[in-house]
Short mmCIF file of C-alpha atoms in Angstrom, two decimals:
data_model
loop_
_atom_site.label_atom_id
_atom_site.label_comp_id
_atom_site.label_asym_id
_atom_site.label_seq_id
_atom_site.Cartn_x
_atom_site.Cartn_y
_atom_site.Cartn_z
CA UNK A 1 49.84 25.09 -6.15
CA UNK A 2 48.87 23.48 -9.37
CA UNK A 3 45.58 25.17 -11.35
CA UNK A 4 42.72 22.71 -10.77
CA UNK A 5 41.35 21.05 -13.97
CA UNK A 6 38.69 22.77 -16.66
CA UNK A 7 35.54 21.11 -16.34
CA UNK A 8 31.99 22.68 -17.18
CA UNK A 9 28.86 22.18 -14.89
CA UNK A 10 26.04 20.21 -16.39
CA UNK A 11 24.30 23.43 -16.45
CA UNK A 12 27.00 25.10 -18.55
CA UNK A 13 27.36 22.27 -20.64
CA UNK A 14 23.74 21.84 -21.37
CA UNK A 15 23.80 25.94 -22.71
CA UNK A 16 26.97 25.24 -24.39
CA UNK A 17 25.05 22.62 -26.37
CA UNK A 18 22.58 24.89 -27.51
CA UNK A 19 24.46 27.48 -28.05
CA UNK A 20 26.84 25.55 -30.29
CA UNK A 21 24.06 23.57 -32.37
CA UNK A 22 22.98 26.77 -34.11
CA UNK A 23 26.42 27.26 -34.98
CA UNK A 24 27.23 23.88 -36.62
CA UNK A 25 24.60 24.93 -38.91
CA UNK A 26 24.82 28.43 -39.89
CA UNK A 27 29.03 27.38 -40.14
CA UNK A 28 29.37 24.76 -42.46
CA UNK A 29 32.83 22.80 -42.69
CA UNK A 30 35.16 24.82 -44.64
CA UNK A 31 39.07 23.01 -45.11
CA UNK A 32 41.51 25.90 -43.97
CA UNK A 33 38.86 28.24 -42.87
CA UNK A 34 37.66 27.66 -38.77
CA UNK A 35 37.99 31.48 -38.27
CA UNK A 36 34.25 32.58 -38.37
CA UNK A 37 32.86 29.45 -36.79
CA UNK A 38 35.87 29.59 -33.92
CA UNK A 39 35.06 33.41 -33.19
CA UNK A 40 31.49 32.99 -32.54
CA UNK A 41 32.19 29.45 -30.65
CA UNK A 42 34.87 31.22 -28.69
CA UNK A 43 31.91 33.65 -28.23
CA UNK A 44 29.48 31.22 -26.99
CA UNK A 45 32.26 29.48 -24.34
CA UNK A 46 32.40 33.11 -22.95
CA UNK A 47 28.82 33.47 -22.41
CA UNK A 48 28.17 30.63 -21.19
CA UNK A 49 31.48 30.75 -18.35
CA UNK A 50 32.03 34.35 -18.75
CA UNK A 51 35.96 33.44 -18.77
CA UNK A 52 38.77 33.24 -21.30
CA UNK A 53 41.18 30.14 -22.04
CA UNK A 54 44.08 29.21 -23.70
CA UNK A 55 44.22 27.52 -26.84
CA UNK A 56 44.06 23.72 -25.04
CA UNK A 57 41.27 23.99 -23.71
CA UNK A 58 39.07 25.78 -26.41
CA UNK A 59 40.95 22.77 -28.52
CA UNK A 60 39.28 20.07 -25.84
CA UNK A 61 35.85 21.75 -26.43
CA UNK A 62 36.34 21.72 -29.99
CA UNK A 63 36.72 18.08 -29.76
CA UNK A 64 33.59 18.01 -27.51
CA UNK A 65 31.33 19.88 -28.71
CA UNK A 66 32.38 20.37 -32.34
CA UNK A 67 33.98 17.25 -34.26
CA UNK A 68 35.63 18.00 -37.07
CA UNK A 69 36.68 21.70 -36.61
CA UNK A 70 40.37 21.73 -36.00
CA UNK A 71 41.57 25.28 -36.09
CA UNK A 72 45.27 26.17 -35.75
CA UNK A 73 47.03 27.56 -32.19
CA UNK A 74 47.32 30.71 -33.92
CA UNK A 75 43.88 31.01 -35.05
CA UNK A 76 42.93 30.33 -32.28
CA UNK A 77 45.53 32.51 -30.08
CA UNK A 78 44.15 35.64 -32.06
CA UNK A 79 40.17 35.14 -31.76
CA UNK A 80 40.65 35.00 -28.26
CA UNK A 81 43.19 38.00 -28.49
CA UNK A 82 40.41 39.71 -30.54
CA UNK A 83 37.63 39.13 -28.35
CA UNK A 84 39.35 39.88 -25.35
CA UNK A 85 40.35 43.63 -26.70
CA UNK A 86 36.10 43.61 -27.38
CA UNK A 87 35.20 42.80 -23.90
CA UNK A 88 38.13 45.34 -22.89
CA UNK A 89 36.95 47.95 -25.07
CA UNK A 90 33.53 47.96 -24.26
CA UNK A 91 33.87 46.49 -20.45
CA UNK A 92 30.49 47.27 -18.81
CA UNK A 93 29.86 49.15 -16.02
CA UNK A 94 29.66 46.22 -13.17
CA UNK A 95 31.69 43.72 -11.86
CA UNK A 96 32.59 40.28 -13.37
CA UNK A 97 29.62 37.75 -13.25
CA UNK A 98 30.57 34.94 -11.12
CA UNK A 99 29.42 30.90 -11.87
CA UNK A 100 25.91 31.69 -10.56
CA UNK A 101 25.02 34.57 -12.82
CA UNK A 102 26.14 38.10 -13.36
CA UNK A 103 25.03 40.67 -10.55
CA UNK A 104 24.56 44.53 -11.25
CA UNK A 105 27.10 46.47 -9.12
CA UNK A 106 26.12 50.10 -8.17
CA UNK A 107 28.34 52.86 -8.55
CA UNK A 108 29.32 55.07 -5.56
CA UNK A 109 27.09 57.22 -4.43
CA UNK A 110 29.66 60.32 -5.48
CA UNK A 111 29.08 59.17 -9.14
CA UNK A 112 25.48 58.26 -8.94
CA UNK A 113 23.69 61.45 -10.68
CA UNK A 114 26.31 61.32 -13.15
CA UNK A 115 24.80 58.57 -14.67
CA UNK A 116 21.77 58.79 -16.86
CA UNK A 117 18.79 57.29 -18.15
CA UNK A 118 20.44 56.13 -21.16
CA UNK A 119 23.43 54.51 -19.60
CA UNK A 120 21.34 52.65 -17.28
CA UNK A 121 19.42 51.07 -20.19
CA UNK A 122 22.61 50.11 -21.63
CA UNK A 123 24.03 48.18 -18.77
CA UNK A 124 20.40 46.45 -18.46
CA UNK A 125 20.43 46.08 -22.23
CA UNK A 126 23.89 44.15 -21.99
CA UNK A 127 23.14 42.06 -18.90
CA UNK A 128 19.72 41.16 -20.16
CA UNK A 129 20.65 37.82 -22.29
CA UNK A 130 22.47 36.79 -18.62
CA UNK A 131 19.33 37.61 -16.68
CA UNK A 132 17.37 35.65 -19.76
CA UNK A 133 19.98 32.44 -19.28
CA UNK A 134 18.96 32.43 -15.76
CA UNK A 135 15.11 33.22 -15.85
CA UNK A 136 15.60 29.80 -18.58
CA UNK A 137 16.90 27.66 -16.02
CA UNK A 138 13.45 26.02 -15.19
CA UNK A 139 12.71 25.67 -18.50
CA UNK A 140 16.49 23.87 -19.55
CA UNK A 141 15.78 21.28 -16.05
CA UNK A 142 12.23 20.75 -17.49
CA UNK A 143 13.97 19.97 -20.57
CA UNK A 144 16.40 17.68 -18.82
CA UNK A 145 13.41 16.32 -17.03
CA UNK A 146 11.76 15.34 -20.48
CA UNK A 147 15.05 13.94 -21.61
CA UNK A 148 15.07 11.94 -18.62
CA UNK A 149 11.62 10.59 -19.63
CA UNK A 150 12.15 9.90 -23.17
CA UNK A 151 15.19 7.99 -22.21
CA UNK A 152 13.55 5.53 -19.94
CA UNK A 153 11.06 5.04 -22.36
CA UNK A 154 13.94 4.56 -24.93
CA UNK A 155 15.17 2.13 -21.99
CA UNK A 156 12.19 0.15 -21.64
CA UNK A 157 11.14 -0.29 -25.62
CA UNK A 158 14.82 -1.72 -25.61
CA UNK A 159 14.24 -4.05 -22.88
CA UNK A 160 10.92 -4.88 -24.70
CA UNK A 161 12.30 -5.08 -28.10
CA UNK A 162 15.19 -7.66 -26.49
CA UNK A 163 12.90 -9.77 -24.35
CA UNK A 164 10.74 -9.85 -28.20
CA UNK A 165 13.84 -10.33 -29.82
CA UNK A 166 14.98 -12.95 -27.61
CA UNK A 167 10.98 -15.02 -28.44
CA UNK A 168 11.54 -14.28 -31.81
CA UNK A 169 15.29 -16.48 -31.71
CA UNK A 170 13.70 -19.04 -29.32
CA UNK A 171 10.50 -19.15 -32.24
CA UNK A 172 13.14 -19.03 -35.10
CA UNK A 173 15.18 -22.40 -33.71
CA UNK A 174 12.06 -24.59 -32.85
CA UNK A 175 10.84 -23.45 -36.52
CA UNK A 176 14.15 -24.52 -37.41
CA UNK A 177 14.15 -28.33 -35.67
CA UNK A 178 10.69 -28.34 -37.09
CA UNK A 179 12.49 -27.44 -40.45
CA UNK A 180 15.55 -30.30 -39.82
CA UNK A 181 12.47 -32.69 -38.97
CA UNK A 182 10.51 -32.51 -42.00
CA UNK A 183 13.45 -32.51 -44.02
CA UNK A 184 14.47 -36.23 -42.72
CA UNK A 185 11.23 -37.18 -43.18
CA UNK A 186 11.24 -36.01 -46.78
CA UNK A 187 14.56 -37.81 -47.26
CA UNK A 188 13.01 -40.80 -46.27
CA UNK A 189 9.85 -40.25 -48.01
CA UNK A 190 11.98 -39.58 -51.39
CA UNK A 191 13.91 -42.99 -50.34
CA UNK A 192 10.81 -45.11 -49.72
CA UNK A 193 9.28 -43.61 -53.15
CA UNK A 194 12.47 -44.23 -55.08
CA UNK A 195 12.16 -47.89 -53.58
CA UNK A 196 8.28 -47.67 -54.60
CA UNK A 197 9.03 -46.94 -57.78
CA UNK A 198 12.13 -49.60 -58.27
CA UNK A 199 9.23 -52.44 -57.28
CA UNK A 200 6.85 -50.77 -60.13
CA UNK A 201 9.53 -51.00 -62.66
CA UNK A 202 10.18 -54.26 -62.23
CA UNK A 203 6.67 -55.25 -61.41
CA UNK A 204 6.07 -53.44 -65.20
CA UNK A 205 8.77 -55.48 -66.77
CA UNK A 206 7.44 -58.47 -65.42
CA UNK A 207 4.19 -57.97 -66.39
CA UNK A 208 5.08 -56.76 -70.06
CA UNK A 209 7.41 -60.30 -69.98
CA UNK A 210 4.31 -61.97 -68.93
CA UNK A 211 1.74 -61.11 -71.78
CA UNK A 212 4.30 -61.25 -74.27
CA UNK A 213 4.27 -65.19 -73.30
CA UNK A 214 0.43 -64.86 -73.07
CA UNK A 215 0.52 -63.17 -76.56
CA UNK A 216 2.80 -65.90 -77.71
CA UNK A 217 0.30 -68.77 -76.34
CA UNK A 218 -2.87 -67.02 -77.70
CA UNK A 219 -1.19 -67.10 -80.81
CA UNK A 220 0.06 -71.23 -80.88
CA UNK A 221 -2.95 -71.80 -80.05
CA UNK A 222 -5.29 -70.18 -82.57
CA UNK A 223 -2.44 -71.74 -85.01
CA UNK A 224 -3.61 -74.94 -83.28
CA UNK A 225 -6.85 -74.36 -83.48
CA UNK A 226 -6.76 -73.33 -87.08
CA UNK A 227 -4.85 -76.23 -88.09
CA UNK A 228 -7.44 -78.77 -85.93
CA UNK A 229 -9.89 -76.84 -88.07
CA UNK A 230 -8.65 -77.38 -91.10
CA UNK A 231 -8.04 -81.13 -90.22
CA UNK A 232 -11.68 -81.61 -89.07
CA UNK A 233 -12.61 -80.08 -92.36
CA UNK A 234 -10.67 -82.57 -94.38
CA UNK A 235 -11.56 -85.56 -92.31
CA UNK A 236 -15.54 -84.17 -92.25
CA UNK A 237 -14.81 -84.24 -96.66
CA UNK A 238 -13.12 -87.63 -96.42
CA UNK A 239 -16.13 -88.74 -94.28
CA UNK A 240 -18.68 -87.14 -97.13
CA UNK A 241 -16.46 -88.61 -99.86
CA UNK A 242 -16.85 -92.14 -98.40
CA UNK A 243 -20.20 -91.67 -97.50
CA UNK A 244 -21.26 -90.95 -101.18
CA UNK A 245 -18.93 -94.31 -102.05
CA UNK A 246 -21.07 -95.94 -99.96
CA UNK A 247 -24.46 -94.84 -101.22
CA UNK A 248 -23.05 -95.77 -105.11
CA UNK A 249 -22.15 -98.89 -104.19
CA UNK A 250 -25.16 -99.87 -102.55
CA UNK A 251 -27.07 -98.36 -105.11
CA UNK A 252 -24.82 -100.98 -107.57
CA UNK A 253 -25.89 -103.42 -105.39
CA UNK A 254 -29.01 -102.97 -105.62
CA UNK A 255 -29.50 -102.97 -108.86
CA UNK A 256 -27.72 -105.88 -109.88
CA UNK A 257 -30.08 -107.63 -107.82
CA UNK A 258 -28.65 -107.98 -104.51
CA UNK A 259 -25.87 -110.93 -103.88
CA UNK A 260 -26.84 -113.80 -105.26
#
């Protein structure tokens, strides 16, 4: 029969989270040097399944639960060796906890009063941090349950933040028709004003062509008038000059007697 395939619990792998978090921290990253980090995560996969593995799967957890740390098969091979002869050497005095939690086992009763105060204590001492994982259990689902919470508000800000979003594009391409809109118009404004200011041009030139001639006809004609001037004063002297004539000869007349 083939061996069934390593999986954690959600339980487990919720303590193995926490467990390992810690860890990333107090281990930094060292190139060539996963040995402290892999005994005390080798450590923490114990504690939380209470079993040993081979170096495949602690590799697949490694992956998991710690990117980046990529210890060798032998490295591996002896921190589980090592911890193995530590849980050998100081194997406890009951039996081996099973997926639900560790359980106390009494000795017979023919070795009962050989036992101690002290020895009790230890045994309680060293199953106390299982006892403590378990008494935590309602305190890791309430966790789970405010996980749960925070994700479904996470869930709906999204869907609020998409269906916003989603306003926000529908608001961005009528601003941008509006945009394409206005800009024809401009175009044609800028076309209709170039026009505009073709007519004014030539409207300018004709008018400048225009007062030249008016210039020009102002000017004949105070040369005209100057010259009609000028010829009124020389008739107006020929007209005294002929006058005076006049007056002399008359005068002569007169005083030769008149015609005879």
């Amino acid at each position: 029969m083939s061996r069934p395939p390593f999986s954690l619990t959600d339980d487990q792998a919720r303590d193995l989270v926490q467990r390992v978090a810690p860890l990333l921290s107090s281990y930094p990253i060292e190139p060539g040097n996963h040995r402290p980090f892999l005994r005390a995560f080798i450590r923490a996969v114990h504690d939380v399944t209470n079993k040993l593995y081979g170096p495949d799967v602690y590799r697949r957890l490694l992956r998991a639960y710690a990117p980046g740390r990529s210890p060798s098969t032998p490295t591996i091979v002896s921190e589980r060796e090592a911890l193995e002869r530590e849980l050998a050497t100081a194997a406890p005095a009951h039996a081996s906890p099973s997926p639900a939690g560790p359980y106390l086992t009494l000795p017979p009763a023919s070795l009962a009063p050989a036992l101690d105060a002290s020895a009790i204590r230890a045994v309680f001492i060293e199953c106390m941090p299982q006892f403590s994982r378990l008494a935590a259990q309602a305190g890791r689902d309430a966790q789970v349950d405010y996980l749960n919470g925070r994700l479904r508000d996470a869930e709906r800000e999204t869907a609020e933040a998409k269906a916003h979003a989603a306003r926000l594009a529908a608001e961005v391409q009528a601003q941008a028709a509006r945009v394409d809109l206005l800009g024809r118009e401009l175009e044609e404004s800028r076309s209709a004003l170039t026009q505009q200011r073709q007519t004014v041009t030539a409207l300018t030139d004709e008018l400048k062509g225009q007062r030249q001639f008016a210039m020009q006809a102002i000017e004949m004609s105070r040369s005209e008038t100057r010259f009609a001037k000028d010829r009124s004063a020389d008739l107006q002297a020929k007209i005294d000059r002929l006058e005076m004539t006049i007056d002399q000869l008359r005068m002569v007349r007169g005083g030769q007697g008149g015609p005879r």
